[in-house]
Short mmCIF file of C-alpha atoms in Angstrom, two decimals:
data_model
loop_
_atom_site.label_atom_id
_atom_site.label_comp_id
_atom_site.label_asym_id
_atom_site.label_seq_id
_atom_site.Cartn_x
_atom_site.Cartn_y
_atom_site.Cartn_z
CA UNK A 1 106.39 122.77 109.25
CA UNK A 2 106.85 119.21 109.40
CA UNK A 3 104.18 116.23 109.58
CA UNK A 4 105.93 113.98 111.89
CA UNK A 5 104.03 109.97 112.56
CA UNK A 6 104.32 108.87 116.25
CA UNK A 7 103.73 104.93 116.74
CA UNK A 8 101.45 105.17 119.56
CA UNK A 9 101.78 102.15 122.37
CA UNK A 10 98.99 101.42 124.80
CA UNK A 11 95.28 102.90 124.39
CA UNK A 12 93.73 105.99 123.26
CA UNK A 13 92.13 107.50 126.38
CA UNK A 14 90.82 110.74 124.68
CA UNK A 15 91.68 113.44 122.50
CA UNK A 16 91.53 116.41 123.76
CA UNK A 17 90.71 119.86 122.12
CA UNK A 18 90.89 123.61 123.97
CA UNK A 19 92.31 126.60 122.71
CA UNK A 20 92.84 125.67 118.83
CA UNK A 21 94.88 122.61 119.48
CA UNK A 22 94.13 119.21 119.65
CA UNK A 23 96.08 116.37 121.74
CA UNK A 24 95.13 112.98 121.60
CA UNK A 25 95.75 111.60 125.38
CA UNK A 26 97.56 107.90 124.86
CA UNK A 27 97.50 105.34 127.95
CA UNK A 28 100.97 102.92 127.35
CA UNK A 29 100.50 101.39 131.14
CA UNK A 30 102.98 103.38 133.32
CA UNK A 31 102.94 106.26 131.83
CA UNK A 32 100.13 108.53 130.01
CA UNK A 33 101.17 110.61 127.09
CA UNK A 34 99.82 113.55 125.19
CA UNK A 35 100.25 114.39 121.33
CA UNK A 36 99.30 117.43 119.64
CA UNK A 37 98.27 116.84 116.83
CA UNK A 38 98.20 119.82 113.17
CA UNK A 39 95.19 121.56 113.12
CA UNK A 40 96.15 122.10 109.89
CA UNK A 41 95.81 117.95 108.50
CA UNK A 42 92.75 117.79 110.48
CA UNK A 43 91.21 120.87 109.08
CA UNK A 44 92.61 119.37 105.14
CA UNK A 45 91.38 116.02 105.45
CA UNK A 46 88.04 117.57 107.12
CA UNK A 47 87.40 119.49 103.88
CA UNK A 48 88.36 117.20 101.70
CA UNK A 49 85.89 114.55 103.45
CA UNK A 50 82.77 117.33 102.92
CA UNK A 51 83.94 117.40 99.16
CA UNK A 52 84.91 121.34 100.27
CA UNK A 53 87.75 120.99 97.54
CA UNK A 54 88.55 125.09 97.50
CA UNK A 55 88.65 125.20 101.14
CA UNK A 56 91.47 122.12 101.28
CA UNK A 57 93.12 124.12 98.61
CA UNK A 58 92.87 127.22 100.92
CA UNK A 59 94.57 125.41 103.57
CA UNK A 60 97.67 124.25 101.73
CA UNK A 61 98.50 127.58 100.13
CA UNK A 62 99.74 129.50 102.80
CA UNK A 63 101.44 125.96 103.51
CA UNK A 64 104.71 125.99 102.38
CA UNK A 65 105.85 123.04 99.88
CA UNK A 66 107.64 120.32 101.20
CA UNK A 67 107.94 116.70 100.64
CA UNK A 68 104.30 116.34 102.86
CA UNK A 69 102.30 119.39 101.71
CA UNK A 70 102.83 118.27 98.07
CA UNK A 71 101.63 115.05 98.58
CA UNK A 72 98.66 116.76 100.01
CA UNK A 73 98.12 118.97 96.84
CA UNK A 74 99.16 115.73 94.43
CA UNK A 75 96.07 113.85 96.95
CA UNK A 76 93.52 116.59 96.08
CA UNK A 77 94.20 117.14 92.50
CA UNK A 78 93.99 113.99 91.60
CA UNK A 79 90.36 113.87 93.44
CA UNK A 80 89.74 117.05 92.26
CA UNK A 81 90.04 115.34 89.00
CA UNK A 82 88.26 112.44 89.74
CA UNK A 83 85.10 114.63 90.87
CA UNK A 84 86.03 117.03 87.75
CA UNK A 85 87.19 119.62 89.55
CA UNK A 86 88.69 120.99 87.30
CA UNK A 87 89.08 124.76 87.97
CA UNK A 88 90.49 123.62 91.82
CA UNK A 89 92.99 120.64 89.69
CA UNK A 90 94.13 123.36 87.48
CA UNK A 91 95.70 125.42 91.17
CA UNK A 92 96.95 122.17 92.54
CA UNK A 93 98.94 121.57 90.03
CA UNK A 94 99.95 124.75 89.59
CA UNK A 95 100.86 125.49 93.41
CA UNK A 96 102.98 121.74 92.98
CA UNK A 97 104.79 124.21 90.11
CA UNK A 98 103.91 121.35 87.22
CA UNK A 99 103.16 123.92 84.87
CA UNK A 100 101.93 121.83 81.79
CA UNK A 101 99.61 119.99 83.37
CA UNK A 102 97.88 123.51 84.79
CA UNK A 103 97.92 125.44 81.32
CA UNK A 104 96.59 122.64 79.65
CA UNK A 105 94.13 122.21 82.58
CA UNK A 106 93.60 125.84 81.45
CA UNK A 107 93.13 125.83 78.31
CA UNK A 108 89.85 121.77 79.42
CA UNK A 109 88.39 125.05 81.77
CA UNK A 110 87.68 127.46 79.06
CA UNK A 111 86.67 125.42 76.64
CA UNK A 112 84.04 124.18 79.20
CA UNK A 113 83.48 127.84 79.67
CA UNK A 114 82.86 128.56 77.16
CA UNK A 115 80.55 125.16 75.83
CA UNK A 116 78.74 126.29 78.85
CA UNK A 117 77.90 130.03 77.54
CA UNK A 118 76.47 128.13 74.20
CA UNK A 119 73.86 126.71 75.82
CA UNK A 120 70.91 127.50 76.62
CA UNK A 121 70.63 127.52 80.30
CA UNK A 122 74.00 127.81 80.62
CA UNK A 123 75.52 124.60 82.42
CA UNK A 124 77.05 121.63 80.75
CA UNK A 125 80.52 122.43 79.66
CA UNK A 126 81.38 118.79 81.22
CA UNK A 127 79.89 117.31 78.60
CA UNK A 128 81.58 118.81 75.74
CA UNK A 129 83.20 115.88 73.75
CA UNK A 130 86.32 118.25 73.87
CA UNK A 131 86.53 118.49 76.96
CA UNK A 132 85.52 114.50 77.53
CA UNK A 133 88.55 114.08 75.60
CA UNK A 134 91.53 116.31 76.82
CA UNK A 135 91.00 114.57 79.31
CA UNK A 136 91.36 111.28 78.26
CA UNK A 137 93.94 112.75 77.24
CA UNK A 138 95.50 114.08 79.69
CA UNK A 139 94.47 111.11 81.76
CA UNK A 140 96.94 109.24 79.16
CA UNK A 141 94.26 107.53 77.60
CA UNK A 142 95.49 108.36 74.28
CA UNK A 143 92.53 105.34 72.40
CA UNK A 144 89.49 106.47 74.29
CA UNK A 145 90.33 110.04 73.73
CA UNK A 146 90.76 109.91 69.67
CA UNK A 147 87.23 107.79 69.51
CA UNK A 148 85.42 110.28 71.19
CA UNK A 149 87.62 112.51 68.53
CA UNK A 150 86.25 109.79 66.03
CA UNK A 151 82.86 109.89 67.45
CA UNK A 152 81.72 113.45 67.13
CA UNK A 153 83.61 114.99 64.00
#
């Protein structure tokens, strides 16, 4: 599947959704033209907007890795890291073939799970200073990582 961008020359008259297909009807003056939209891209966008990153990754997984899907995986990895969804970010980097980042995130996830298991309520894995320092390293903020490590012995 390839993403195709069409410049729309006219006014959007209607959006028709029937039998799992979405089409945009455009009045181009003399003609009325209908453009079919990619359902998986629409569903991916909705999942990301709803912060349902697991579903977004599920949508991308069966798709062939093309420059377009690679960009979507990259977008999802960035958002997942920002929202501290490390397992999703790890999955994204694995799909992108970035073994180094995927393994590093796997190690961070392991530290977070161990920290959460050691707390009374089983929460707070992301609160670990080691997790925070390693995330700073991942984001190339080495001074900040150093400060976190020095502050915590």
